[in-house]
XYZ file of C-alpha atoms in Angstrom:
440
model
C 82.033 116.686 118.038
C 84.523 116.361 115.003
C 83.485 112.264 114.739
C 80.908 113.283 111.865
C 82.363 115.667 109.833
C 84.988 112.817 109.897
C 82.073 110.663 109.238
C 80.358 113.434 106.326
C 84.028 113.059 104.539
C 83.929 109.317 104.615
C 80.179 108.721 103.817
C 80.632 111.838 100.061
C 83.170 109.516 98.942
C 81.597 106.971 99.641
C 79.064 107.938 97.733
C 80.905 108.879 94.715
C 81.977 112.129 95.870
C 85.688 112.108 94.106
C 86.531 114.979 94.495
C 86.442 115.154 98.097
C 87.961 110.709 98.020
C 90.844 112.160 95.207
C 91.499 116.129 97.238
C 95.151 114.870 97.603
C 95.697 113.399 95.024
C 94.747 116.670 92.960
C 96.235 119.282 95.268
C 98.236 121.510 94.275
C 102.159 120.856 96.142
C 105.449 122.629 96.037
C 107.987 120.760 94.233
C 110.446 120.164 96.972
C 107.088 119.538 98.795
C 105.593 116.299 97.024
C 109.076 115.340 95.747
C 110.001 115.325 99.338
C 106.597 113.438 100.833
C 104.058 113.506 98.141
C 103.749 109.832 97.818
C 103.924 109.065 101.667
C 100.542 110.801 101.699
C 97.122 109.459 103.328
C 93.953 109.932 101.337
C 92.444 112.655 103.128
C 93.326 114.920 105.881
C 92.193 114.482 110.085
C 89.667 115.873 111.599
C 90.040 117.637 115.933
C 87.797 119.814 117.743
C 89.235 122.859 117.799
C 88.926 123.577 121.884
C 90.265 120.145 123.028
C 92.920 121.269 120.710
C 93.553 124.171 122.228
C 93.404 122.887 124.714
C 95.735 120.506 125.188
C 98.282 122.839 123.599
C 98.352 124.695 126.398
C 98.831 121.301 129.757
C 101.196 120.942 127.000
C 102.418 125.329 127.526
C 102.362 124.004 130.948
C 103.576 120.645 130.735
C 106.822 122.572 129.218
C 106.901 124.982 131.854
C 107.752 121.491 134.440
C 109.906 120.387 132.461
C 111.681 123.755 132.528
C 112.331 123.901 136.217
C 112.620 120.236 137.280
C 115.794 121.183 138.317
C 114.611 123.859 141.002
C 111.740 121.556 141.791
C 113.805 118.334 142.253
C 117.221 119.766 142.649
C 117.703 122.060 144.085
C 118.689 124.310 141.043
C 122.411 121.855 140.474
C 122.663 120.725 137.349
C 125.609 118.827 137.195
C 123.099 116.752 139.550
C 120.157 117.095 137.523
C 122.613 116.071 134.256
C 123.427 112.681 136.304
C 120.346 111.688 137.082
C 119.696 111.700 134.265
C 122.431 110.223 132.474
C 123.966 112.955 130.566
C 127.282 111.934 130.393
C 129.752 115.312 130.833
C 131.869 117.793 128.252
C 128.014 116.673 126.447
C 126.503 118.304 129.762
C 129.119 121.768 129.923
C 128.205 122.103 126.441
C 123.871 122.217 128.069
C 124.400 123.977 130.613
C 126.423 126.877 128.922
C 123.186 128.773 128.693
C 121.566 127.521 131.355
C 121.621 130.901 133.294
C 118.440 132.446 130.772
C 114.630 131.326 130.097
C 113.946 128.361 128.166
C 112.725 129.266 124.938
C 109.115 127.849 124.099
C 109.638 125.993 121.282
C 109.637 122.845 120.370
C 107.564 119.750 119.154
C 104.917 117.576 121.156
C 104.479 113.490 120.345
C 100.746 112.791 121.115
C 98.161 109.557 120.877
C 94.261 110.817 121.457
C 93.460 107.280 122.908
C 89.550 108.043 122.066
C 88.484 110.511 124.296
C 91.878 112.242 125.233
C 94.897 113.549 123.927
C 98.235 111.263 125.732
C 101.583 113.040 125.799
C 104.827 109.569 124.755
C 106.941 112.745 124.156
C 108.489 115.597 123.537
C 110.785 117.737 121.143
C 112.161 120.090 123.308
C 114.817 122.503 121.244
C 115.261 123.381 117.421
C 115.705 119.810 115.898
C 112.402 119.515 114.563
C 110.701 117.609 111.519
C 107.619 117.805 110.232
C 106.891 121.914 110.233
C 106.858 122.026 106.188
C 103.451 119.315 106.605
C 100.803 122.527 106.848
C 101.451 122.744 103.331
C 99.362 119.713 103.327
C 96.075 121.647 104.280
C 97.459 124.836 102.786
C 96.567 123.074 99.395
C 94.217 121.119 99.924
C 92.724 123.944 99.983
C 92.808 124.979 96.433
C 91.439 121.935 95.552
C 87.195 122.985 94.556
C 85.043 120.327 96.180
C 87.442 120.371 99.792
C 87.320 124.002 99.925
C 83.757 123.653 99.436
C 83.359 120.710 102.410
C 85.594 122.648 104.474
C 83.925 125.903 104.190
C 80.822 124.274 104.802
C 81.852 122.930 108.132
C 84.104 125.826 108.531
C 86.687 124.239 109.296
C 90.528 125.604 110.371
C 93.957 124.954 110.468
C 96.799 126.901 112.373
C 99.778 126.794 109.477
C 103.242 125.794 111.336
C 105.534 127.450 109.343
C 104.005 131.045 109.701
C 104.462 131.124 113.949
C 107.323 129.847 112.998
C 108.763 132.436 110.627
C 107.329 135.162 113.153
C 109.781 133.096 116.340
C 113.055 133.795 114.121
C 111.903 137.021 113.183
C 111.272 138.435 116.765
C 114.598 136.178 117.789
C 116.693 137.850 114.719
C 115.263 141.759 115.945
C 117.346 143.219 117.401
C 119.818 142.588 115.602
C 117.356 143.184 112.453
C 115.968 146.112 113.748
C 112.945 143.726 112.659
C 113.308 142.903 108.615
C 113.690 139.883 107.194
C 116.343 138.011 108.851
C 118.844 135.931 107.326
C 118.368 132.286 108.712
C 121.618 129.872 108.195
C 119.913 125.537 109.100
C 123.120 124.428 110.770
C 123.109 120.842 110.989
C 126.562 118.513 112.532
C 129.219 117.768 109.867
C 127.934 114.705 107.563
C 124.294 115.317 108.900
C 122.618 117.188 106.073
C 122.551 113.488 104.382
C 120.171 111.557 106.001
C 116.465 113.537 105.206
C 118.522 116.317 103.135
C 115.306 116.626 101.669
C 113.062 117.219 104.401
C 115.980 120.457 104.932
C 114.761 121.485 101.212
C 110.885 120.914 101.848
C 110.940 123.042 104.633
C 113.592 125.716 102.927
C 110.838 125.914 100.126
C 108.581 126.239 102.275
C 109.753 128.766 104.251
C 110.961 131.060 102.070
C 107.578 131.290 100.742
C 106.933 132.813 103.818
C 109.332 135.628 103.814
C 112.408 134.298 105.997
C 115.921 133.687 103.686
C 116.576 130.202 104.676
C 120.758 129.162 103.692
C 120.876 125.148 104.910
C 124.765 124.347 105.411
C 126.817 122.484 109.093
C 128.930 123.345 111.080
C 132.013 123.947 108.744
C 130.888 125.631 106.133
C 130.286 128.779 109.160
C 132.782 131.726 108.504
C 133.907 134.306 110.102
C 134.256 137.621 108.695
C 134.304 141.117 110.333
C 132.689 139.855 113.583
C 129.752 137.905 111.238
C 128.511 134.299 110.569
C 129.038 133.430 107.017
C 127.856 130.814 104.632
C 128.479 130.609 101.670
C 129.746 133.830 102.230
C 126.218 135.646 102.727
C 125.939 137.220 106.574
C 124.149 135.094 109.032
C 120.918 136.553 111.754
C 120.147 133.365 112.744
C 121.390 130.122 113.373
C 118.493 127.573 113.637
C 120.012 125.031 115.469
C 119.657 121.345 113.929
C 123.197 120.050 115.905
C 123.043 118.663 119.267
C 125.420 118.211 122.422
C 125.785 114.807 121.660
C 126.784 114.820 118.218
C 128.729 117.971 119.288
C 130.852 115.543 121.194
C 130.918 112.494 119.471
C 132.499 114.522 116.291
C 136.026 114.651 116.760
C 137.181 118.560 117.460
C 132.789 118.814 117.004
C 133.197 121.469 120.333
C 136.318 122.894 118.972
C 133.803 123.319 115.681
C 130.294 124.927 117.162
C 133.385 127.634 119.526
C 132.976 130.257 117.301
C 128.684 130.220 116.884
C 128.502 130.294 120.440
C 130.703 132.671 121.113
C 128.759 134.869 118.793
C 125.340 134.172 120.465
C 126.424 135.112 123.712
C 129.445 138.659 122.508
C 125.223 139.585 120.679
C 126.271 138.971 116.504
C 123.654 135.568 115.968
C 121.083 134.420 116.699
C 121.543 130.852 118.208
C 117.931 129.564 118.654
C 117.188 127.114 120.204
C 120.609 126.754 122.709
C 121.807 123.658 124.273
C 119.996 124.581 127.541
C 115.812 123.594 125.152
C 118.389 119.726 125.452
C 118.047 119.654 128.477
C 114.643 119.109 128.034
C 114.535 116.616 126.278
C 115.809 113.708 127.474
C 112.653 111.375 127.865
C 113.803 110.636 131.243
C 112.347 114.717 132.295
C 108.885 112.778 131.221
C 109.661 109.555 133.565
C 110.996 112.006 136.757
C 107.189 114.442 136.339
C 105.862 110.847 136.348
C 107.237 109.445 139.022
C 105.148 110.384 142.058
C 108.557 110.586 144.666
C 108.407 113.718 143.232
C 104.966 114.425 143.953
C 105.817 117.025 146.598
C 108.124 119.246 144.506
C 104.477 119.980 142.492
C 101.719 121.536 143.818
C 97.941 119.463 143.150
C 97.028 120.937 139.977
C 100.120 120.426 138.109
C 100.135 116.449 139.992
C 96.454 115.924 138.568
C 98.345 118.297 134.514
C 101.079 115.929 134.599
C 98.810 112.662 135.703
C 96.108 113.728 133.018
C 98.735 114.590 130.185
C 101.020 111.772 130.566
C 100.862 108.337 131.241
C 102.536 105.733 133.672
C 105.983 107.316 133.113
C 109.315 105.425 134.812
C 113.143 105.082 134.828
C 113.628 101.361 134.191
C 115.607 100.729 137.349
C 116.287 97.200 137.899
C 113.782 97.487 141.399
C 111.235 98.541 138.393
C 111.537 94.843 136.203
C 110.153 92.953 137.812
C 106.171 94.664 137.605
C 107.186 95.451 134.031
C 107.961 91.760 133.687
C 104.439 90.929 134.992
C 102.814 93.921 133.076
C 104.599 93.477 128.796
C 100.900 94.272 127.888
C 100.252 97.188 128.770
C 104.143 98.707 128.447
C 106.605 99.246 126.657
C 110.154 100.325 126.495
C 112.745 103.129 125.252
C 115.523 104.981 124.630
C 116.243 108.596 127.081
C 117.973 109.462 124.251
C 117.546 108.436 120.893
C 114.919 109.319 118.252
C 113.072 108.806 115.973
C 110.989 105.147 117.173
C 114.946 104.089 117.590
C 115.976 101.542 120.553
C 112.289 100.856 121.149
C 111.132 97.950 123.035
C 107.309 96.988 122.403
C 105.704 94.644 125.114
C 103.165 93.454 123.402
C 104.665 92.519 120.225
C 107.185 90.055 122.273
C 106.925 86.974 124.112
C 107.370 86.935 127.881
C 110.723 85.192 126.835
C 112.312 87.939 124.862
C 110.469 90.382 127.202
C 111.757 89.157 130.507
C 114.818 89.647 127.711
C 114.915 93.214 127.367
C 114.408 94.382 130.587
C 117.202 92.576 132.219
C 120.000 93.959 129.044
C 117.641 97.673 129.502
C 117.067 98.123 133.401
C 119.927 101.246 134.294
C 121.412 101.274 130.417
C 119.859 104.792 130.246
C 115.372 103.208 128.992
C 112.075 104.601 130.558
C 109.465 102.166 130.072
C 106.102 104.084 129.709
C 102.052 102.461 130.472
C 100.233 101.768 126.645
C 98.623 104.014 124.969
C 96.026 103.074 122.331
C 94.860 104.977 120.047
C 91.373 105.662 118.282
C 90.772 104.225 115.096
C 91.232 107.234 112.253
C 88.230 105.681 109.060
C 89.282 106.885 105.302
C 88.134 104.681 102.514
C 90.712 105.083 99.908
C 90.228 105.939 96.427
C 92.423 102.505 94.969
C 89.583 100.219 96.329
C 86.658 102.168 97.676
C 87.456 100.271 101.279
C 87.318 102.201 104.473
C 90.722 100.791 105.683
C 91.284 101.980 109.901
C 94.352 103.213 111.208
C 96.927 104.219 113.453
C 97.777 107.676 113.559
C 100.171 110.126 116.208
C 99.826 114.259 116.373
C 101.665 116.266 117.455
C 101.700 119.989 118.331
C 103.946 122.375 117.580
C 105.306 124.880 120.533
C 106.593 128.135 120.215
C 106.917 131.746 121.806
C 102.824 132.361 121.182
C 101.986 129.173 121.606
C 100.178 126.284 119.639
C 101.780 125.884 116.236
C 99.675 123.415 114.086
C 100.126 120.275 113.900
C 100.837 116.557 111.692
C 100.257 113.371 111.667
C 101.408 110.357 110.861
C 99.854 106.846 110.258
C 100.102 102.948 110.270
C 97.501 100.634 109.039
C 95.776 99.611 112.192
C 98.142 96.958 113.092
C 100.158 97.427 110.314
C 103.035 98.294 113.845
C 103.495 99.687 117.323
C 105.732 102.861 116.373
C 104.549 105.365 113.755
C 107.703 106.667 112.911
C 107.929 107.845 109.411
C 111.574 106.657 109.019
C 110.306 103.333 111.334
C 108.099 102.126 108.938
C 108.143 102.064 104.414
C 103.712 101.650 105.498
C 103.594 105.473 107.867
C 101.773 107.392 105.960
C 101.992 111.527 106.747
C 98.405 114.254 106.447
C 97.517 117.310 108.186
C 94.400 117.762 110.388
C 92.141 120.657 109.860
C 89.727 122.102 113.534
C 86.268 122.265 113.696
C 84.838 124.498 115.913
C 82.535 123.880 118.311
């Protein structure tokens, strides 16, 4: 079990091994990574058994396959009915359905908790608009600290570098255009969308360039066409790594017209759009409610039902008919909007009074929200370099998925009791780190 590695690490820190205790502070991180989140790093990495982690990642891939089959399984292939059930507005749905003929690219990030026994899936961010991939630089940098490297070698620790897996996925996607040469990749956001998280994008760019990917950063309005090629800042682009969303596109005046050159170039094979809006069909949190809802069980095999129940906590569309059940189970439930992200719009039952919870339920029922059973994360003990005391943290883990399978993980964590929503943007007390895999 990985717990013995955590215990050994913490005990060495308590016993005066200052090299381990201060390993995170001593690690040499890439400059833009350090500028982005160097001030928000946990003092140590986490450790997890390799076998169960890879097995859960395999389960996540299987869940991805089930999600992408929901229109066929539950709606007889009627994408219009599927989008209506998920509350996806018409113009937005039209963008998503434009590329719905092919196989969805297995690319995304599943956000998970460990309840002390196993992992549970909370949300699945399907598509290319992902954060956190650059955190794999944490493990790489820690292995440059002699004391930590000795500890890692003694316990035979390993890790999966998310950036390396993404670089491989981009090279493979671009191969029909590049013939196997390294592609020029444009990370493209919607107009005006880069500013709030530009520091994170620069850190990601820094990592990808180190891995041999010429990654450029821009917004939709900066894309030009010349001689049949898409250009960003005058440079021909092989891959557009899509960070603009369908919802963002339809909210922007002239948004559909602005992205049309990118969509058309992808259709004509002049650029690779990675990923298309098709992925967004399966990123809606309502998809998890469709999987979990007992009314759809007849569409799944017994093994698939067992997978769903093993991986996913009870999750339902919050309808007026469900309000009374949710009201009576306030301590066990959390309410989330189907389509928002980064922890926005969440209502935590166990943090609210009965009266406030009832108000939330009445206002949210039928309005595009899901209710999900609470998953209580296990305590993660961390020795503080500042106080020398062991403090408990609660962690949100994740599983990155690329076409090659498991693509690593990163961790966001809060001091235990400091809040229910673990997110770097949602809570300033949140910190980040990376996990190492412990062999059997």
